[in-house]
Short mmCIF file of C-alpha atoms in Angstrom, two decimals:
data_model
loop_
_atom_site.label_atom_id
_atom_site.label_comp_id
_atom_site.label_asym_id
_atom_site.label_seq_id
_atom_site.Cartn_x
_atom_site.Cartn_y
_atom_site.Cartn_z
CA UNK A 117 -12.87 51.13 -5.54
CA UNK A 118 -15.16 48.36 -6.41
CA UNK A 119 -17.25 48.14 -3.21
CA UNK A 120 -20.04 45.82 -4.05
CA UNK A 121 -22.42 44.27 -6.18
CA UNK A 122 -26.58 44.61 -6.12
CA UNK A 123 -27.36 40.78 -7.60
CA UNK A 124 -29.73 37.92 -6.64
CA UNK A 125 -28.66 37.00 -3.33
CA UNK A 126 -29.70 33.60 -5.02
CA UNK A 127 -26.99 33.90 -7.77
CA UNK A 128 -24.03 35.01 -5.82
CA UNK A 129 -24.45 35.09 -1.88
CA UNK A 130 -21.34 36.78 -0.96
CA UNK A 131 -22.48 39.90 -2.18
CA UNK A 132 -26.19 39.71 -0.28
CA UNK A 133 -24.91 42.30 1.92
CA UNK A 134 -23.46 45.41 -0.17
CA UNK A 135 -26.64 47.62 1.13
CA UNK A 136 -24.84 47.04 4.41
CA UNK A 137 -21.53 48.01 3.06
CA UNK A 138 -22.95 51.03 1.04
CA UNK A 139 -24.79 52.09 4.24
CA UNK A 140 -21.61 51.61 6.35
CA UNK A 141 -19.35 54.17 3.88
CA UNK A 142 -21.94 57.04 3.95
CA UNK A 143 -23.09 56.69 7.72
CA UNK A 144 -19.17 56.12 8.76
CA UNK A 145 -16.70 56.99 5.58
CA UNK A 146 -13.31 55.59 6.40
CA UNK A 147 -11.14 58.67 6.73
CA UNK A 148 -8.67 59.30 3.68
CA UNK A 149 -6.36 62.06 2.50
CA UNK A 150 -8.26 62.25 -1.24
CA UNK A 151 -11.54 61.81 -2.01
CA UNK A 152 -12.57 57.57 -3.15
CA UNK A 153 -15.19 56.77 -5.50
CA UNK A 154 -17.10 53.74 -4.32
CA UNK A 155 -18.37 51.68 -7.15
CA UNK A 156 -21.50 49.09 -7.46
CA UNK A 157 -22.45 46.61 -9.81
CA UNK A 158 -25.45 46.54 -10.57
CA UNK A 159 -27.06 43.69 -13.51
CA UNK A 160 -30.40 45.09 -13.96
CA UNK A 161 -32.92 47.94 -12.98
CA UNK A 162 -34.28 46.06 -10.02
CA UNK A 163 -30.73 46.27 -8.53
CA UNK A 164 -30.30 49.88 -9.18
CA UNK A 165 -33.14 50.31 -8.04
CA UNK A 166 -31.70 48.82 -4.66
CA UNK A 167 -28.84 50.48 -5.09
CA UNK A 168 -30.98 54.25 -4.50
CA UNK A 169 -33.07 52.49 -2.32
CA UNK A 170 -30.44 51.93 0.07
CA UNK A 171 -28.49 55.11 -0.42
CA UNK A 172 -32.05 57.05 -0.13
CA UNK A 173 -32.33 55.49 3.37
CA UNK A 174 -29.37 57.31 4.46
CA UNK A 175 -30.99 60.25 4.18
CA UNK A 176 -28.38 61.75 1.52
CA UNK A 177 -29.98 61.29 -1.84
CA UNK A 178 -27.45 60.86 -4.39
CA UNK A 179 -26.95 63.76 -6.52
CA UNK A 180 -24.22 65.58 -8.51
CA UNK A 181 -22.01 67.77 -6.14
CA UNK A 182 -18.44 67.82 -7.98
CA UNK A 183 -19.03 66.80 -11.93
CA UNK A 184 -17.84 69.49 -14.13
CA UNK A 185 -21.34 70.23 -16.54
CA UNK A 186 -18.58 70.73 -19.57
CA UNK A 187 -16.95 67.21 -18.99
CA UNK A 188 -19.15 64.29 -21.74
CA UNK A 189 -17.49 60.99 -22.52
CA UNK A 190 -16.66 61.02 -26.60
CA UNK A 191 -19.90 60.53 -28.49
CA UNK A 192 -17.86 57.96 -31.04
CA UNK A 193 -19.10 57.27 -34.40
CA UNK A 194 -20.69 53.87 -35.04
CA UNK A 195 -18.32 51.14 -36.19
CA UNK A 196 -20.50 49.05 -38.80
CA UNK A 197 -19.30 48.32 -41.99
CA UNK A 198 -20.04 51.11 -44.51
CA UNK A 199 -19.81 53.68 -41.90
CA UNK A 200 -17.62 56.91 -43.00
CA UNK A 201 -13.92 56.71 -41.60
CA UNK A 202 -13.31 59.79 -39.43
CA UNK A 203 -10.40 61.13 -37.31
CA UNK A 204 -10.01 59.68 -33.52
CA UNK A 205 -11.34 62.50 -31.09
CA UNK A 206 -9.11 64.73 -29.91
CA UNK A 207 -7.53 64.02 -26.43
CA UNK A 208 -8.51 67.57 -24.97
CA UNK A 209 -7.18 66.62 -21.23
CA UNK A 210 -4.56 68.56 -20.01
CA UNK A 211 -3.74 66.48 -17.08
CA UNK A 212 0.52 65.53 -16.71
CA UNK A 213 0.48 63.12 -18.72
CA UNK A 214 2.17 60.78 -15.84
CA UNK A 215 0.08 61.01 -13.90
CA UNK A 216 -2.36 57.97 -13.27
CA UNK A 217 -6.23 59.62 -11.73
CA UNK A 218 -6.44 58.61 -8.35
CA UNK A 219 -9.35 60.80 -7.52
CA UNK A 220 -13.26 61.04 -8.46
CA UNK A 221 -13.71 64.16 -9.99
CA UNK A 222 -15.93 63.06 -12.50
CA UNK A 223 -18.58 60.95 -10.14
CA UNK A 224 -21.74 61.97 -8.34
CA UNK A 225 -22.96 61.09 -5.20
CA UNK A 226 -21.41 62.47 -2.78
CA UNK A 227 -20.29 61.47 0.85
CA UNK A 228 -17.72 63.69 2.78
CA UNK A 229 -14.54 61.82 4.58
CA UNK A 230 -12.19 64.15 6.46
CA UNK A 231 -12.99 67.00 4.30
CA UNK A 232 -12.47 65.20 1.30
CA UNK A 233 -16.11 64.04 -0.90
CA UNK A 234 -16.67 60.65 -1.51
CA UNK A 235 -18.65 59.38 -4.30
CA UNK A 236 -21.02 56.55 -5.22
CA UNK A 237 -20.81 55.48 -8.66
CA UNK A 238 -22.25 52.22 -10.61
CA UNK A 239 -21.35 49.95 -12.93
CA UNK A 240 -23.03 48.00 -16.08
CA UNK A 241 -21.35 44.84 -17.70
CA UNK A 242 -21.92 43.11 -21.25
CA UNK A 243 -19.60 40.65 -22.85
CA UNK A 244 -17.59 41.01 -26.54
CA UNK A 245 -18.43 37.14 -27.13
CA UNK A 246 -22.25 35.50 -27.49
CA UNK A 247 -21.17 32.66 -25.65
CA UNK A 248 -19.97 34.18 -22.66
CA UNK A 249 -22.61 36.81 -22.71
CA UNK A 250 -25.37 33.96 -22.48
CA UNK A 251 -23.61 32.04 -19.72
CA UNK A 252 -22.61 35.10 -17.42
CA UNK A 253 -26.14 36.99 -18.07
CA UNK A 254 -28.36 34.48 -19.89
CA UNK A 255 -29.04 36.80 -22.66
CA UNK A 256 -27.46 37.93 -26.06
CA UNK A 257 -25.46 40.93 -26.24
CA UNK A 258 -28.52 42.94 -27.84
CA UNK A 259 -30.22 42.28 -24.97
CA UNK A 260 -27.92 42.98 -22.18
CA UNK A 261 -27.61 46.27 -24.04
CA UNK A 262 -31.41 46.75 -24.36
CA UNK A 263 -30.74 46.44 -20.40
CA UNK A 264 -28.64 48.66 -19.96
CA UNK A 265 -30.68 51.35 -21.53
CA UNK A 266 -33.13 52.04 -18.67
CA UNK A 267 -30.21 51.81 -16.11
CA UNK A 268 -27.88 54.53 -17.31
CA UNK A 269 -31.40 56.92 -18.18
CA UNK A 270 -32.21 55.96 -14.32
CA UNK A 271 -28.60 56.63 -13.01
CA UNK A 272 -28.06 60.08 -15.19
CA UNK A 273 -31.10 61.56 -14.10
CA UNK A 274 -29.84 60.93 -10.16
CA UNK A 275 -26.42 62.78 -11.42
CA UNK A 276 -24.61 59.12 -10.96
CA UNK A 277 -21.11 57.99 -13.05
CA UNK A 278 -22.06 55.14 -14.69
CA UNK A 279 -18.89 52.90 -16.02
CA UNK A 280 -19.27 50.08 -18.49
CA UNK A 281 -17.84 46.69 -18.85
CA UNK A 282 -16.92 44.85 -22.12
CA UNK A 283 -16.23 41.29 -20.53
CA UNK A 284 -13.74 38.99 -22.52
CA UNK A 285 -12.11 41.54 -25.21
CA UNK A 286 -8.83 39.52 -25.78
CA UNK A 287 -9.78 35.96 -25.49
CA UNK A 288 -13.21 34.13 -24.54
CA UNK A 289 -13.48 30.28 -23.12
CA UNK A 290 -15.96 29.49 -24.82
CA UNK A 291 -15.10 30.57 -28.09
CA UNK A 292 -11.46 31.07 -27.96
CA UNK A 293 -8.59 33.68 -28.10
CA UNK A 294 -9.81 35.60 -31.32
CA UNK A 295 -12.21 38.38 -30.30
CA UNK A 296 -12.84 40.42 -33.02
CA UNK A 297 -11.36 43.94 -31.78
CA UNK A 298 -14.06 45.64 -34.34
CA UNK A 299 -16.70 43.93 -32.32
CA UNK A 300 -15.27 45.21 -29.21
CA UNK A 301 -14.85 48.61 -30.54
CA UNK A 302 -18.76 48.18 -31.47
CA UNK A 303 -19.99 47.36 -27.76
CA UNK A 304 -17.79 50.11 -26.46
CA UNK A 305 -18.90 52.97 -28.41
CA UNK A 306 -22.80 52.03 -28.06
CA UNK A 307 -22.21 51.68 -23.94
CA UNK A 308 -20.64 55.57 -24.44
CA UNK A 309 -23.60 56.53 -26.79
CA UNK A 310 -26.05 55.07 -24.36
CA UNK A 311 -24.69 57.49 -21.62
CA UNK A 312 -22.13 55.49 -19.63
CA UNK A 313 -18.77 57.88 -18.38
CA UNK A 314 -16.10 55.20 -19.29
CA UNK A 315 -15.57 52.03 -20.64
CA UNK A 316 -13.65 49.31 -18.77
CA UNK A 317 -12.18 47.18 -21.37
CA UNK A 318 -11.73 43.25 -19.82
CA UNK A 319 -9.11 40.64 -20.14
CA UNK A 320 -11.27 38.52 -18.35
CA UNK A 321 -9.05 35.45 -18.94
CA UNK A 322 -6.07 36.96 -19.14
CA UNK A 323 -5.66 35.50 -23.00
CA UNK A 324 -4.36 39.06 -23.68
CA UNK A 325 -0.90 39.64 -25.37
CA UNK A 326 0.82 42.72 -25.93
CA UNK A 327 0.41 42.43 -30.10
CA UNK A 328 -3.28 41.77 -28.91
CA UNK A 329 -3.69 44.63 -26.89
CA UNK A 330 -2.22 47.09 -29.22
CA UNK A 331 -4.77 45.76 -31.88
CA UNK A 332 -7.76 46.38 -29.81
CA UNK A 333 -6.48 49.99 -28.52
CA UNK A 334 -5.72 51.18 -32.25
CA UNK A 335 -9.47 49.61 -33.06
CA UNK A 336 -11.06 51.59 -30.46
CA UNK A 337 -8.81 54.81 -31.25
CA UNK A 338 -9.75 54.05 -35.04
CA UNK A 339 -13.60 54.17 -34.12
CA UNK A 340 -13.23 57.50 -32.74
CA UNK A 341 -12.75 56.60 -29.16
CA UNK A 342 -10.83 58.44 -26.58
CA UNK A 343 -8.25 56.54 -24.29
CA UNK A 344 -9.44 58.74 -21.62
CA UNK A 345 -13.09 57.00 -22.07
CA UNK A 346 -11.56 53.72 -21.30
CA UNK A 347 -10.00 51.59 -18.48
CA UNK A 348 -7.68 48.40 -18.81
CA UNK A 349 -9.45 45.63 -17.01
CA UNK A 350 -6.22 42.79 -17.06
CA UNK A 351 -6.29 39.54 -15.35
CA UNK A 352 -2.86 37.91 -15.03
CA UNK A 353 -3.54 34.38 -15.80
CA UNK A 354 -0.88 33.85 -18.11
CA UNK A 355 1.46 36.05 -16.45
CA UNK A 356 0.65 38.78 -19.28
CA UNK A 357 -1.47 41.68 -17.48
CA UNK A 358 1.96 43.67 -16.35
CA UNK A 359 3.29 43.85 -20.20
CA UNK A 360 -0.26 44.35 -21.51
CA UNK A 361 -0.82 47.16 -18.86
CA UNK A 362 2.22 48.82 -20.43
CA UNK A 363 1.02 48.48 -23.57
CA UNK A 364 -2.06 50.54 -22.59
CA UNK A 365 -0.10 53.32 -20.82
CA UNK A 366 2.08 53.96 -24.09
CA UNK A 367 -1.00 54.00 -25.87
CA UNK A 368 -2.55 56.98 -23.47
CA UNK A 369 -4.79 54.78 -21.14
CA UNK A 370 -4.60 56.22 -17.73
CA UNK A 371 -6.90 54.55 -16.15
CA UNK A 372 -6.51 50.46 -14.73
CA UNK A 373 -8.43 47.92 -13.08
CA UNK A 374 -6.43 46.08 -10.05
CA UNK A 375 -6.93 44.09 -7.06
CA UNK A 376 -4.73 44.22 -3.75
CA UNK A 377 -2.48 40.78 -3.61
CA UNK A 378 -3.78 40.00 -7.04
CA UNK A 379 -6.92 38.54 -5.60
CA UNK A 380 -10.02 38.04 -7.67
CA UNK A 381 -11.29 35.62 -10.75
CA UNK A 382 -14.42 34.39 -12.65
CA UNK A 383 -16.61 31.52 -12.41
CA UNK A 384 -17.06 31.74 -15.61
CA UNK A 385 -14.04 31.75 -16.88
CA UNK A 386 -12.31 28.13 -15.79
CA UNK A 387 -8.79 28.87 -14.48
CA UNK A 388 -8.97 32.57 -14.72
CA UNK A 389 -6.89 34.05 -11.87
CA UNK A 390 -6.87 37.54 -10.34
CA UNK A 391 -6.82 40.69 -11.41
CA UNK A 392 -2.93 42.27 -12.27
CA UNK A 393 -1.35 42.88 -8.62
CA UNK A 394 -2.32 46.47 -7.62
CA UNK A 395 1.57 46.34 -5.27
CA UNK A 396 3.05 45.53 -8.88
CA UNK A 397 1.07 47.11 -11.36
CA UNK A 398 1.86 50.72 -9.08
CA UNK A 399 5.62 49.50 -8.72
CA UNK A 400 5.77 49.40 -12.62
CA UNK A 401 4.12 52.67 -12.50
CA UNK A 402 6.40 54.59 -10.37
CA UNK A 403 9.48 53.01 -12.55
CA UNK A 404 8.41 54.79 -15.45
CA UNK A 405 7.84 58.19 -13.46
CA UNK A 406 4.07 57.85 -13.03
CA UNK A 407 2.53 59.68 -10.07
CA UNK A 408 -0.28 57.59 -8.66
CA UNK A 409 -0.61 59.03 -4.92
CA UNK A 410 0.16 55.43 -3.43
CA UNK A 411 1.88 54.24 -0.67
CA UNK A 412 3.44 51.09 -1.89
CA UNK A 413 5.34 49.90 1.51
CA UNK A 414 0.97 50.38 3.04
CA UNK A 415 -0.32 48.72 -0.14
CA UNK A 416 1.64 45.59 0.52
CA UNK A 417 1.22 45.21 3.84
CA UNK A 418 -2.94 45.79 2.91
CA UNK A 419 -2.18 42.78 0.48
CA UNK A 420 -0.66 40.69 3.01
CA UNK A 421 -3.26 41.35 5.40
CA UNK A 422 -6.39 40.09 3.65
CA UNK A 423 -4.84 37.16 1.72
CA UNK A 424 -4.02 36.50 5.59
CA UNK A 425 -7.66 36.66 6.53
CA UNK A 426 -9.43 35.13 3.48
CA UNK A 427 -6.43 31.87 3.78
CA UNK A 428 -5.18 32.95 0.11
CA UNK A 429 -1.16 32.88 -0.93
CA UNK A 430 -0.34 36.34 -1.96
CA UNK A 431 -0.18 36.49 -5.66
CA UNK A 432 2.02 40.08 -6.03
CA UNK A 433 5.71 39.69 -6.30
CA UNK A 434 6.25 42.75 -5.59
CA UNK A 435 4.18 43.19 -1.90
CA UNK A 436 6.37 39.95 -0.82
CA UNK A 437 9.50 41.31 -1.68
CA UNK A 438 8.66 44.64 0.09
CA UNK A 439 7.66 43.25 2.64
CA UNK A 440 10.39 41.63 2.97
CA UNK A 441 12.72 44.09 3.06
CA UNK A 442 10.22 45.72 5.95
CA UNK A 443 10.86 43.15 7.95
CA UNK A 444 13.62 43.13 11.11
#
């Protein structure tokens, strides 16, 4: 669960309080019949270093407690040209394959909930385009890699997850639809080689087709990249993220990025809309027999609730119709 985000207050003010909210869910952690791994973006080193500061101050210093010492991302090959072809990893999990992870095994930073363990877990973004990487970071993708260097080294030796971003992998507005999957592919395996757990792969303006998506996931597999290092990251502004989200889950992905009510967006993306509907991406799931540990009927009414409060229509089909059958 993406909690917060440790920016300039300057740049983006509605996330000026998210030492507040990380304070809040280790001094009072909502209770909860599984464990929940909090996540926090955070740009730079200053705001990790925010990020401990402000965990640190709960007097619970992040540290490993549940992350099995056996358990690496894939160390994948690099994808320049010349490089030797080679044989995708292995997928070694054994996990039912229906079955979509709904807990944090793999995180550090504990927190306990109702005898379950919370974790704490951060996040590091870059961008598969120059253009948008300047305009969402103001630097080049070499750099924003250079950055994230120090962050993960910082992170791993607290025993924290780190996850990766690869903004704008099908489609960019500045530069158009075409995103070179081999430069995605690129990004994603230096974020793993740098350290990082997983790689969320974004459709951050939801340019993303099915023939698309397939492309990129057989690039990454092709580079010697696990599906079970990566995440789906779909925004649904062409009405796409549902298809494409199946497209990943044939293709082993188990792992997807969604937002209750389909709420969400980015400023730098001009008419980008919401993530894919968490009510409708799990409906889809449970259609095809996945086991996600959800319950839908509470999901939508969660959805209803805070488009309610923040004066937004509901954007998920699928928490209006159930809630309309709820209703007398």
């Amino acid at each position: 669960m993406e909690a917060g985000s440790f920016v300039a207050p300057k740049w983006v003010p509605q996330m000026a309080n998210s030492a507040e909210v990380l304070n809040h869910l280790i001094g009072h952690p909502p209770s909860a019949p599984a464990p929940i791994a909090y996540n926090f973006l955070v740009p730079n080193l200053k705001g990790l270093e925010n990020f401990f500061k402000a965990f640190d101050s709960q007097g619970s210093p992040a540290s490993k407690t549940s992350l099995d010492p056996n358990m690496r991302p894939t160390s994948p090959p690099s994808t320049e040209a010349g490089a030797p072809e080679e044989e995708p990893s292995p997928i070694t999990s054994t996990q039912d394959p229906n079955e979509v992870p709904t807990d944090p095994a793999k995180t550090g930073g504990g927190t306990s909930s109702a005898g379950t363990l919370n974790m704490m877990e951060i996040s590091i973004f870059t961008a598969a385009t120059e253009a948008f990487s300047k305009a969402n970071t103001n630097c080049t993708i070499a750099e924003s890699l250079e950055r994230c260097k120090p962050i993960v080294a910082l992170a791993k030796s607290r025993d924290i997850r780190v996850r990766g971003y690869v903004s704008v992998a099908l489609g960019c507005p500045y530069e158009g639809p075409d995103v070179a999957p081999s430069k995605v592919a690129d990004i994603t395996a230096t974020l793993l080689e740098l350290g990082a757990d997983e790689v969320s792969v974004a459709d951050t303006t939801g340019m993303g087709t099915a023939p698309k998506t397939q492309e990129l996931l057989k690039t990454l597999f092709a580079a010697g990249i696990s599906p079970h290092d990566l995440a789906l990251h779909l925004h649904d502004t062409y009405g796409q993220a549902l298809v494409n989200a199946v497209v990943g889950l044939e293709h082993g992905i188990r792992t997807f990025d969604s937002s209750v009510g389909g709420l969400g967006g980015c400023p730098y993306a001009k008419g980008a809309t919401g993530n894919i509907s968490t009510e409708d991406l799990v409906h889809c799931l449970h259609s095809l027999g996945a086991k996600t540990g959800v319950d839908l009927d509470e999901m939508s009414r969660i959805g209803a609730w805070i488009s309610e409060e923040l004066g937004r229509a509901n954007e998920s089909r699928t928490g209006k119709a159930i809630l309309a059958r709820l209703s007398p």
